[in-house]
């Protein structure tokens, strides 16, 4: 059994083709909202890392940096996939509105 990627957990372009305008609008809105939250969270983590690394008393361990690095890589992939999902929903929503 393989572990699904972030993208396999999000609605794909083909499945979005069968969604109503309301459903597509919800997908577009949620994707945009999550993109903003993730971007702000990553900025916060960057700030935290910079402050922690500047602290000569406690510093930050290399294993903590590695863990954070892997998490940020995963979040970067998620942000890209959410952006693709949002763009697909936006495109399909425009097609639905033209067809009305």
CSV table of C-alpha atoms in Angstrom, one decimal, residues 8-93:
chain,number,residue,atom,x,y,z
A,8,UNK,CA,-4.6,12.7,-3.9
A,9,UNK,CA,-6.6,14.0,-0.9
A,10,UNK,CA,-7.8,17.1,-2.7
A,11,UNK,CA,-10.5,17.1,-5.4
A,12,UNK,CA,-9.0,16.7,-8.9
A,13,UNK,CA,-9.9,18.5,-12.0
A,14,UNK,CA,-12.0,15.6,-13.3
A,15,UNK,CA,-14.0,15.3,-10.1
A,16,UNK,CA,-14.5,19.0,-10.0
A,17,UNK,CA,-16.1,18.9,-13.5
A,18,UNK,CA,-19.1,17.2,-11.9
A,19,UNK,CA,-19.5,19.8,-9.1
A,20,UNK,CA,-22.2,22.5,-9.0
A,21,UNK,CA,-21.3,26.2,-9.1
A,22,UNK,CA,-21.9,26.3,-5.3
A,23,UNK,CA,-19.5,23.4,-4.7
A,24,UNK,CA,-16.9,24.9,-7.0
A,25,UNK,CA,-17.2,28.2,-5.2
A,26,UNK,CA,-16.7,26.5,-1.9
A,27,UNK,CA,-13.6,24.6,-3.2
A,28,UNK,CA,-12.1,27.9,-4.5
A,29,UNK,CA,-12.8,29.8,-1.3
A,30,UNK,CA,-11.5,27.0,1.0
A,31,UNK,CA,-8.4,26.5,-1.1
A,32,UNK,CA,-7.6,30.3,-1.0
A,33,UNK,CA,-8.3,30.4,2.8
A,34,UNK,CA,-6.0,27.5,3.5
A,35,UNK,CA,-3.3,29.0,1.2
A,36,UNK,CA,-3.3,32.2,3.3
A,37,UNK,CA,-3.2,30.3,6.6
A,38,UNK,CA,-0.3,28.1,5.4
A,39,UNK,CA,1.7,31.0,4.1
A,40,UNK,CA,1.3,33.0,7.3
A,41,UNK,CA,2.2,29.9,9.3
A,42,UNK,CA,5.4,29.3,7.3
A,43,UNK,CA,6.3,33.0,7.8
A,44,UNK,CA,5.8,32.5,11.6
A,45,UNK,CA,8.0,29.4,11.6
A,46,UNK,CA,10.7,31.3,9.7
A,47,UNK,CA,10.5,34.1,12.3
A,48,UNK,CA,10.7,31.5,15.1
A,49,UNK,CA,13.7,29.8,13.6
A,50,UNK,CA,15.6,33.1,13.1
A,51,UNK,CA,14.9,34.1,16.7
A,52,UNK,CA,15.8,30.7,18.1
A,53,UNK,CA,19.0,30.5,16.1
A,54,UNK,CA,20.0,33.9,17.3
A,55,UNK,CA,19.7,32.8,21.0
A,56,UNK,CA,23.2,31.9,22.1
A,57,UNK,CA,21.9,30.4,25.4
A,58,UNK,CA,19.6,27.7,24.1
A,59,UNK,CA,20.0,27.8,20.3
A,60,UNK,CA,18.3,25.1,18.2
A,61,UNK,CA,19.3,21.4,17.7
A,62,UNK,CA,20.2,20.0,14.3
A,63,UNK,CA,17.4,17.4,14.7
A,64,UNK,CA,14.8,20.1,15.3
A,65,UNK,CA,16.0,21.9,12.2
A,66,UNK,CA,15.8,18.7,10.2
A,67,UNK,CA,12.3,18.0,11.4
A,68,UNK,CA,11.1,21.5,10.6
A,69,UNK,CA,12.8,21.3,7.2
A,70,UNK,CA,10.9,18.1,6.3
A,71,UNK,CA,7.6,19.7,7.5
A,72,UNK,CA,8.2,22.8,5.5
A,73,UNK,CA,8.9,20.7,2.4
A,74,UNK,CA,5.6,18.9,2.9
A,75,UNK,CA,3.8,22.2,3.4
A,76,UNK,CA,5.4,23.7,0.3
A,77,UNK,CA,4.0,20.7,-1.7
A,78,UNK,CA,0.6,21.2,-0.1
A,79,UNK,CA,0.6,24.9,-1.0
A,80,UNK,CA,1.3,24.1,-4.6
A,81,UNK,CA,-1.4,21.5,-4.7
A,82,UNK,CA,-3.9,23.8,-3.1
A,83,UNK,CA,-3.0,26.5,-5.6
A,84,UNK,CA,-3.6,24.0,-8.5
A,85,UNK,CA,-7.0,23.0,-6.9
A,86,UNK,CA,-8.0,26.6,-6.5
A,87,UNK,CA,-7.1,27.4,-10.1
A,88,UNK,CA,-9.0,24.4,-11.4
A,89,UNK,CA,-12.1,25.3,-9.4
A,90,UNK,CA,-11.8,28.9,-10.6
A,91,UNK,CA,-11.5,27.8,-14.3
A,92,UNK,CA,-14.4,25.4,-14.0
A,93,UNK,CA,-16.6,27.9,-12.1
